Amino acid sequence: MADWRGERKARDARLEAGRALARGKVVPSGEATALLEAILRPGDRVCLEGDNQKQADCLARALCRCDPERVHGLHMVQSGIVLPEHLDVFETGIAERLDYSYSGPQGARVARMLYGGQIKLGAVHTYLELFARYFIDLTPHVALIAGVCADREGNLYTGPNTEDTPTIVEATHFKNGVVVAQVNEIVDRVPRVDIPGDRVDFVVEADTPFFVEPLFTRDPALMTETQILIAMMAIKGIYAEYGVRRLNHGIGFGTAAIELLLPTYGEKLGLKGEIATHFALNPHPTLIPAIESGWVKQVHCFGSEVGMDRYIRERPDVFFTGADGSLRSNRALCQTAGLYACDMFIGATLQIDLMGHSSTVTQSRVAGFGGAPNMGSDPHGRRHPSDAWMKAGREAQITGDPALMRGRKLVVQLVETFGDKLVPTFVERLDAMELASKIGLELAPVMIYADDVTHIVTEEGIANLLLCRDADDREQAIRGVAGYTEIGRGRDRAKVEELRARGIIRRPEDLGIEPLDADRSLLAARSIKDLVHWSGGLYEPPAKFRNW
């Protein structure tokens, strides 16, 4: 006779072993490693936060201290590989296999370990893809999460950086897994209950507050005139042309420049209220001037940003906040909003090939791509129309019954033709293809596939790929904005001029933009200190961004 409660019995055994170290649900930080050795089993799937920003760093250190004779062969299924400890566990044999989404700070080390065979890679996922697999075939046996505080019943307050926590807990707790939370302190009453206590099995009061990466802060002082020119073209040639109001901005100086040009250049163009009103976006400090000048109506956030807490608390009409005044973020829901409710994703990449495929994988770095493939894809399940979505769809499909035409999400790559150390952005073949070949991946880690990309913007102009009617159009449109790279120098000049006459390629002068006008004086804020002034002193930037 089948035993339908085998998983539950296994969970109960883990809980019983862990309770020997706990007082109620609370385990001292000094016993965190012993707790993990008690509840983990060789080969377990483990989700460690490991988010985009928030890190369960106390539990990560505790996991590293586990005895590899007792805990080994773990399958890590976490969205972010951010801390050194996230990779240390692979060097000791505690962990063996990895499925993840993002590894920005550890991208170079991930590449070395993948090429060296120290990590068995499942896949580099989008966030929503990885979260979805938590509920299908990558369900964690143990989840190690982080929160601001908890009471002794385990009720958890995650604060502004809720991020991935609800999704991880939902998948783990309701499928017979064990949830361990590290918190900054144990309190009598939490400000609000973000995760109910009956879903949290153990609470560890950490020795230090959990680490949060200020991932989305861009110092306006570092913005270049080239980035400002590209931002001007994007605003006039895409935002204004399509009337984009609902959108997501990727990480980078290009989109930060757009945010800082809205109250100045955008105001000059008379676009206030017509574009960039509703965002799926982390609370970028460079968005402050646009919020303060009345451009931005609403922002839903994947996570928070260091130093923005007081500002968000005082702007509840813009942000989603709880009764306590703090932000409520949720990566899974915000990713869904970016996928289905936004008309445009605009972000950057490291490499673009001649078809328009893009990737952040290079020969020396495997940075992952987080949510960009969700934000930067055309969701075929969408059914509600909007002017921007319908206009893009009409450009892409010129025949057939209009009532049956599918709209298109705008997916814009905002890049300079040469990146850091004058490495060309445009290439014949993505380095992601080389990685796939070397480590035996069936599928190359492409960030955004060519058929989803609608526009590429460089300092040379805009390539509207929606208007391309064949492969030659597309290749020459890309070459036509690739600058003095090898790809750009290989253009068919007559064909490029034909594409320009058809409006597929638009130079700054075609848009009525004088490149010499792309000056830093156009930025609404030209330093972090200016952002503080715009916020009325509410923005409290991290120390590394202060020079006063």
XYZ file of C-alpha atoms in Angstrom:
548
model
C 0.000 0.000 0.000
C 1.315 3.432 -0.989
C 2.539 5.797 1.711
C 1.137 9.203 0.766
C 2.790 10.965 3.701
C 6.424 10.125 3.122
C 7.463 13.747 2.520
C 5.587 14.916 5.591
C 7.241 12.279 7.761
C 10.637 13.337 6.421
C 9.854 16.968 7.220
C 8.727 16.058 10.730
C 12.019 14.235 11.290
C 13.950 17.319 10.190
C 11.867 19.517 12.492
C 12.377 17.213 15.439
C 16.140 17.262 14.912
C 16.146 21.053 14.662
C 13.974 21.614 17.730
C 16.658 20.114 19.917
C 18.606 23.343 19.305
C 15.695 25.783 19.615
C 13.779 27.525 22.358
C 10.368 27.506 20.771
C 11.252 28.583 17.248
C 14.278 30.698 18.157
C 17.800 29.391 17.578
C 20.852 31.404 18.750
C 23.069 32.578 15.890
C 25.934 30.550 17.343
C 23.893 27.386 16.754
C 22.937 28.201 13.161
C 25.426 25.758 11.639
C 24.337 22.974 13.994
C 20.730 23.702 13.021
C 21.517 23.366 9.319
C 23.430 20.133 9.884
C 20.378 18.813 11.748
C 17.760 19.668 9.107
C 19.693 19.239 5.845
C 20.172 15.952 4.017
C 22.734 15.160 1.274
C 21.414 16.121 -2.157
C 18.705 18.467 -0.817
C 17.397 21.278 -2.957
C 18.097 24.444 -0.969
C 16.919 27.975 -1.649
C 19.137 30.565 0.016
C 18.262 34.261 -0.203
C 20.267 34.986 -2.479
C 17.938 37.713 -3.862
C 18.723 40.564 -6.198
C 19.560 42.790 -3.197
C 18.647 41.203 0.155
C 20.985 38.472 1.382
C 20.515 35.893 4.149
C 24.216 36.320 4.845
C 24.242 34.919 8.387
C 22.710 31.676 7.116
C 25.075 31.671 4.127
C 28.059 31.793 6.496
C 26.492 29.090 8.646
C 26.033 26.857 5.595
C 29.697 27.322 4.673
C 30.709 26.080 8.126
C 28.774 22.819 7.784
C 30.760 19.580 7.821
C 30.947 18.330 4.190
C 30.846 14.771 5.550
C 27.349 15.480 6.860
C 26.042 18.054 4.352
C 27.102 17.605 0.741
C 25.865 17.453 -2.824
C 23.261 20.200 -2.306
C 21.325 21.532 -5.266
C 21.158 25.330 -4.831
C 18.062 26.868 -6.426
C 18.399 30.557 -5.624
C 17.786 33.620 -7.722
C 20.957 35.527 -6.832
C 24.597 34.436 -6.549
C 25.842 37.610 -4.876
C 28.023 36.783 -1.863
C 31.362 34.930 -1.893
C 29.791 32.333 0.416
C 27.286 31.478 -2.315
C 30.174 29.993 -4.286
C 32.387 28.857 -1.400
C 29.943 26.012 -0.766
C 30.702 24.590 -4.216
C 34.449 24.597 -3.591
C 34.024 22.555 -0.392
C 31.561 20.079 -1.903
C 28.682 21.172 0.327
C 26.869 22.164 -2.867
C 27.170 20.537 -6.274
C 24.451 21.746 -8.637
C 23.146 25.254 -9.350
C 20.039 26.798 -10.883
C 20.014 30.590 -10.644
C 19.085 33.886 -12.307
C 21.588 36.622 -11.467
C 25.224 36.744 -10.386
C 26.406 40.289 -11.058
C 29.073 40.735 -8.345
C 30.204 37.111 -8.657
C 29.938 36.845 -12.443
C 33.676 36.439 -13.067
C 34.037 33.755 -10.401
C 30.964 31.911 -11.685
C 32.577 31.812 -15.124
C 35.839 30.394 -13.746
C 34.028 27.738 -11.713
C 31.763 26.727 -14.589
C 34.687 26.374 -16.979
C 36.636 24.568 -14.238
C 33.872 22.030 -13.645
C 33.303 23.004 -9.993
C 29.617 23.752 -10.601
C 27.118 21.553 -12.382
C 24.829 24.089 -14.029
C 21.144 23.371 -14.466
C 20.236 26.621 -16.192
C 20.458 30.383 -15.978
C 16.809 31.316 -15.508
C 14.657 34.367 -15.641
C 13.235 35.195 -12.227
C 9.678 34.152 -13.053
C 10.945 30.973 -14.685
C 12.913 29.964 -11.593
C 10.034 30.884 -9.273
C 7.663 28.832 -11.422
C 9.929 25.807 -11.182
C 9.812 26.073 -7.364
C 6.223 24.883 -7.780
C 6.925 22.174 -10.357
C 10.282 20.415 -10.311
C 12.703 22.565 -8.254
C 10.719 22.723 -5.022
C 13.102 23.442 -2.124
C 13.441 20.952 0.687
C 14.833 23.762 2.858
C 14.483 27.524 2.438
C 16.881 29.907 4.161
C 15.339 33.372 4.124
C 15.881 36.815 5.656
C 13.672 39.370 7.387
C 13.976 42.542 9.407
C 12.455 41.112 12.568
C 10.244 38.357 13.938
C 8.261 37.683 17.068
C 8.673 34.462 19.021
C 5.823 32.815 17.122
C 7.784 33.303 13.915
C 5.662 36.053 12.384
C 8.048 37.763 10.024
C 8.419 41.393 8.998
C 10.470 41.628 5.819
C 10.297 45.411 5.555
C 10.838 47.214 2.250
C 12.977 44.441 0.761
C 10.388 41.676 0.751
C 11.585 40.695 -2.754
C 11.457 36.901 -3.299
C 10.513 35.832 0.230
C 6.746 35.174 -0.158
C 7.302 33.027 -3.247
C 10.084 30.974 -1.666
C 8.094 30.378 1.521
C 4.908 29.493 -0.360
C 6.657 26.825 -2.405
C 8.665 25.368 0.472
C 6.192 25.384 3.347
C 3.209 24.028 1.463
C 5.199 21.157 -0.057
C 6.572 19.699 3.172
C 9.760 21.752 3.309
C 11.477 23.501 6.215
C 11.740 27.301 6.425
C 14.501 28.981 8.430
C 14.536 32.779 8.750
C 17.391 34.955 9.871
C 16.251 38.268 11.348
C 17.968 41.356 12.664
C 16.110 41.132 15.966
C 13.401 39.308 17.905
C 10.585 41.656 18.944
C 7.384 41.390 20.930
C 5.275 42.640 18.029
C 6.233 43.015 14.377
C 5.227 46.238 12.546
C 3.235 44.175 10.063
C 3.028 40.465 9.296
C 4.618 39.867 5.903
C 5.039 36.102 6.405
C 2.732 34.361 8.914
C 4.480 32.506 11.715
C 2.880 29.174 10.914
C 4.988 29.116 7.708
C 8.295 29.725 9.490
C 9.824 26.787 11.351
C 12.956 28.321 12.878
C 14.162 31.867 13.512
C 17.828 32.781 13.911
C 18.643 36.183 15.397
C 21.620 37.157 13.245
C 24.849 38.551 14.621
C 24.662 41.472 12.131
C 21.820 42.993 10.053
C 21.382 41.261 6.718
C 23.285 42.687 3.777
C 21.425 44.725 1.152
C 23.120 45.709 -2.089
C 22.444 49.302 -3.348
C 22.101 47.834 -6.799
C 20.022 50.528 -8.457
C 21.833 53.685 -7.397
C 23.544 55.549 -10.251
C 25.550 58.682 -9.471
C 24.530 61.464 -11.898
C 28.063 62.846 -11.632
C 29.264 59.851 -13.671
C 26.825 60.290 -16.563
C 28.437 61.113 -19.885
C 27.282 63.308 -22.755
C 27.072 60.194 -24.937
C 24.601 58.631 -22.492
C 22.622 61.871 -22.442
C 22.459 61.920 -26.262
C 21.215 58.326 -26.341
C 18.617 59.183 -23.674
C 17.405 62.188 -25.680
C 16.931 60.013 -28.763
C 15.060 57.400 -26.756
C 12.688 59.984 -25.263
C 11.910 61.721 -28.536
C 12.147 58.763 -30.904
C 10.450 56.046 -28.817
C 8.719 57.307 -25.652
C 7.062 60.208 -27.487
C 6.464 58.335 -30.765
C 4.566 55.525 -29.054
C 3.140 57.435 -26.075
C 4.668 54.967 -23.619
C 3.185 55.463 -20.151
C 3.590 52.018 -18.557
C 7.115 50.706 -18.542
C 10.110 49.149 -16.869
C 13.623 50.581 -16.835
C 16.601 48.265 -16.596
C 19.714 48.924 -14.545
C 22.211 51.328 -16.070
C 23.301 54.880 -16.669
C 21.312 55.092 -19.913
C 17.915 54.656 -18.286
C 19.014 56.722 -15.271
C 19.809 59.526 -17.712
C 16.296 59.228 -19.162
C 14.839 59.574 -15.666
C 16.858 62.745 -15.082
C 15.891 64.229 -18.467
C 12.137 63.878 -17.970
C 11.750 67.092 -15.907
C 13.989 69.072 -18.300
C 14.167 67.794 -21.870
C 10.855 65.958 -21.553
C 9.224 69.110 -20.177
C 10.608 71.109 -23.128
C 8.991 68.601 -25.502
C 5.635 68.974 -23.734
C 5.458 65.294 -22.796
C 4.442 65.549 -19.146
C 1.416 63.338 -18.528
C 1.891 61.719 -21.943
C 4.781 59.373 -21.166
C 6.440 57.553 -18.252
C 3.630 57.761 -15.701
C 3.416 54.184 -14.368
C 6.441 51.998 -13.611
C 7.331 48.475 -12.581
C 10.638 49.533 -11.086
C 12.863 49.497 -8.042
C 12.850 52.915 -6.331
C 15.711 54.412 -8.347
C 17.088 57.535 -6.659
C 17.411 59.116 -10.122
C 13.613 58.892 -10.394
C 13.208 61.397 -7.514
C 13.204 64.578 -9.673
C 10.572 63.089 -12.016
C 8.407 62.141 -9.035
C 8.827 65.528 -7.371
C 7.956 67.397 -10.564
C 4.764 65.381 -11.069
C 5.754 63.106 -13.926
C 5.465 59.755 -12.156
C 2.076 58.681 -10.838
C 2.722 55.149 -9.544
C 5.595 52.730 -8.987
C 5.419 49.070 -7.998
C 8.749 47.642 -6.869
C 10.652 44.364 -7.172
C 12.676 45.319 -4.095
C 13.743 48.515 -2.390
C 16.936 50.560 -2.538
C 19.267 51.515 0.276
C 18.577 55.025 1.533
C 15.126 55.398 -0.017
C 13.051 54.269 2.978
C 12.198 57.727 4.377
C 11.434 59.111 0.936
C 9.090 56.226 0.112
C 7.362 56.584 3.482
C 6.490 60.190 2.630
C 5.221 59.405 -0.887
C 2.464 56.802 -0.337
C 0.471 58.106 -3.318
C 3.299 56.904 -5.568
C 4.576 53.722 -3.891
C 2.878 50.628 -2.462
C 3.297 50.925 1.307
C 1.891 49.275 4.406
C 0.188 50.895 7.373
C 3.627 51.183 8.983
C 4.723 53.366 6.068
C 7.349 51.023 4.677
C 7.455 49.783 1.118
C 5.890 46.448 0.236
C 7.907 44.968 -2.616
C 7.338 41.622 -4.301
C 9.606 40.399 -7.074
C 7.260 37.768 -8.505
C 4.276 40.117 -8.715
C 6.350 43.008 -10.063
C 7.904 40.742 -12.688
C 4.391 39.729 -13.706
C 3.377 43.387 -13.893
C 6.400 44.132 -16.043
C 5.592 41.223 -18.311
C 1.872 41.780 -18.830
C 0.957 45.307 -17.710
C 3.869 47.308 -19.146
C 4.116 48.418 -22.764
C 7.885 48.765 -22.817
C 11.092 47.407 -21.374
C 14.183 49.495 -21.971
C 17.528 48.268 -20.745
C 21.101 47.490 -21.682
C 23.237 44.494 -22.526
C 26.883 43.553 -23.072
C 26.677 41.952 -26.518
C 24.329 42.084 -29.524
C 24.779 39.921 -32.589
C 23.774 40.572 -36.199
C 20.301 39.114 -35.724
C 19.652 41.139 -32.561
C 20.137 38.405 -29.957
C 21.644 39.863 -26.785
C 23.443 38.446 -23.775
C 25.329 39.505 -20.657
C 27.604 36.458 -20.879
C 31.185 37.157 -21.926
C 34.276 34.960 -21.972
C 35.249 36.244 -18.533
C 31.867 36.805 -16.860
C 28.610 34.876 -16.504
C 26.487 37.528 -14.858
C 23.100 35.957 -15.447
C 20.225 38.158 -16.496
C 17.661 38.230 -13.702
C 14.321 39.492 -14.901
C 15.408 41.020 -18.231
C 14.101 38.074 -20.311
C 10.687 38.500 -18.630
C 10.668 42.278 -18.918
C 12.185 42.072 -22.402
C 9.826 39.617 -24.024
C 6.581 39.892 -25.920
C 3.937 38.053 -23.843
C 1.628 36.226 -26.196
C -0.892 35.768 -23.419
C -1.696 39.490 -23.268
C -5.176 40.480 -24.399
C -5.775 44.117 -23.335
C -4.937 46.868 -25.850
C -3.119 50.144 -25.339
C -2.046 52.758 -27.876
C 1.661 51.949 -27.578
C 1.101 48.196 -27.785
C -1.207 48.471 -30.785
C 1.051 50.886 -32.682
C 4.033 48.551 -32.263
C 1.880 45.643 -33.439
C 0.749 47.510 -36.553
C 4.355 48.291 -37.464
C 5.345 44.648 -37.130
C 2.362 43.191 -39.019
C 0.983 45.094 -41.982
C -1.492 42.570 -43.407
C -4.564 40.798 -42.078
C -7.742 41.714 -40.228
C -6.914 44.570 -37.781
C -9.193 43.017 -35.160
C -7.013 39.899 -35.181
C -3.661 41.657 -35.162
C -1.582 41.074 -32.092
C -0.032 44.094 -30.424
C 3.671 44.134 -29.573
C 5.554 44.983 -26.440
C 8.354 47.448 -27.066
C 11.709 45.913 -26.133
C 14.498 48.457 -26.419
C 18.229 47.878 -26.069
C 20.013 51.060 -25.054
C 23.755 50.618 -25.639
C 26.936 52.423 -26.567
C 28.755 50.915 -29.518
C 31.829 50.291 -27.365
C 31.620 49.211 -23.728
C 34.191 49.231 -20.949
C 37.823 49.132 -22.095
C 36.618 49.780 -25.651
C 35.176 46.287 -26.000
C 32.673 46.320 -28.903
C 29.039 45.735 -27.998
C 28.175 44.418 -31.471
C 29.631 41.019 -32.387
C 29.315 38.375 -35.099
C 28.722 35.627 -32.518
C 27.711 35.896 -28.875
C 30.168 34.654 -26.256
C 27.163 32.826 -24.812
C 27.458 30.402 -27.727
C 31.065 29.642 -26.798
C 30.101 29.035 -23.160
C 27.360 26.623 -24.202
C 29.810 24.717 -26.368
C 32.549 24.519 -23.736
C 30.430 23.278 -20.844
C 27.964 21.230 -22.849
C 24.810 23.306 -22.513
C 22.030 22.337 -24.884
C 20.684 25.905 -24.790
C 22.952 28.982 -24.912
C 22.249 31.579 -22.181
C 20.770 34.273 -24.418
C 19.268 37.123 -22.414
C 16.781 38.516 -24.962
C 16.078 36.722 -28.220
C 16.173 38.676 -31.452
C 12.502 38.247 -32.269
C 11.579 40.094 -29.068
C 13.845 43.122 -29.664
C 11.987 45.999 -31.305
C 14.539 48.844 -31.144
C 18.269 49.303 -30.650
C 19.485 52.766 -29.659
C 23.132 53.812 -29.791
C 24.909 57.151 -30.011
C 24.643 56.756 -33.824
C 20.871 56.495 -33.912
C 17.778 54.309 -33.515
C 17.197 51.068 -35.417
C 13.476 50.227 -35.504
C 13.499 46.476 -36.087
C 9.691 46.335 -36.191
C 9.808 47.929 -39.632
C 12.319 45.444 -41.047
C 10.721 43.138 -43.579
C 13.486 40.565 -44.118
C 16.758 39.319 -42.668
C 18.841 41.701 -44.797
C 16.849 44.705 -43.553
C 17.443 43.574 -40.003
C 21.169 42.929 -40.359
C 21.836 46.232 -42.087
C 19.673 48.135 -39.567
C 21.853 46.734 -36.773
C 25.053 47.431 -38.678
C 23.743 50.911 -39.369
C 23.777 51.901 -35.678
C 26.836 49.848 -34.667
C 29.257 52.758 -35.043
C 32.940 52.152 -35.740
C 32.894 48.574 -34.502
C 33.847 45.854 -36.958
C 30.140 45.155 -37.363
C 29.434 48.805 -38.112
C 32.294 49.110 -40.589
C 30.906 46.115 -42.487
C 27.652 47.862 -43.364
C 26.273 48.201 -46.875
C 26.195 51.981 -47.028
C 23.660 52.209 -49.835
C 21.319 49.814 -48.010
C 21.713 51.725 -44.753
C 20.754 54.971 -46.497
C 17.715 53.197 -47.962
C 16.720 52.053 -44.457
C 17.154 55.611 -43.241
C 14.868 56.865 -46.034
C 12.273 54.283 -44.904
C 12.509 55.468 -41.281
C 14.000 52.200 -40.059
C 17.194 53.987 -39.071
C 16.921 57.462 -37.570
C 19.939 59.604 -36.828
C 19.885 62.386 -34.195
C 19.407 64.976 -36.948
C 16.412 63.001 -38.283
C 14.830 63.487 -34.870
C 15.680 67.185 -34.736
C 18.337 66.598 -32.099
C 21.626 68.444 -32.212
C 24.284 66.165 -30.657
C 26.115 69.179 -29.239
C 23.003 69.927 -27.152
C 23.542 66.688 -25.224
C 25.076 68.433 -22.261
C 25.139 67.603 -18.557
C 23.310 70.857 -17.897
C 20.178 69.050 -19.150
C 20.187 66.668 -16.170
C 17.674 67.567 -13.479
C 20.263 66.437 -10.916
C 23.992 66.335 -11.582
C 25.139 64.690 -8.354
C 23.908 62.498 -5.519
C 23.749 65.637 -3.373
C 21.347 67.174 -5.913
C 19.093 64.124 -5.501
C 19.099 64.650 -1.742
C 18.037 68.279 -2.287
C 15.268 67.239 -4.690
C 13.956 64.833 -2.022
C 13.817 67.531 0.641
C 16.457 65.667 2.611
C 14.438 62.435 2.715
C 16.842 60.443 0.549
C 19.735 59.112 2.633
C 22.348 57.768 0.202
C 24.786 55.035 1.291
C 28.133 56.303 2.553
C 29.995 55.191 -0.565
C 27.940 57.634 -2.643
C 28.590 60.623 -0.348
C 31.411 63.042 -1.030
C 30.284 65.802 1.296
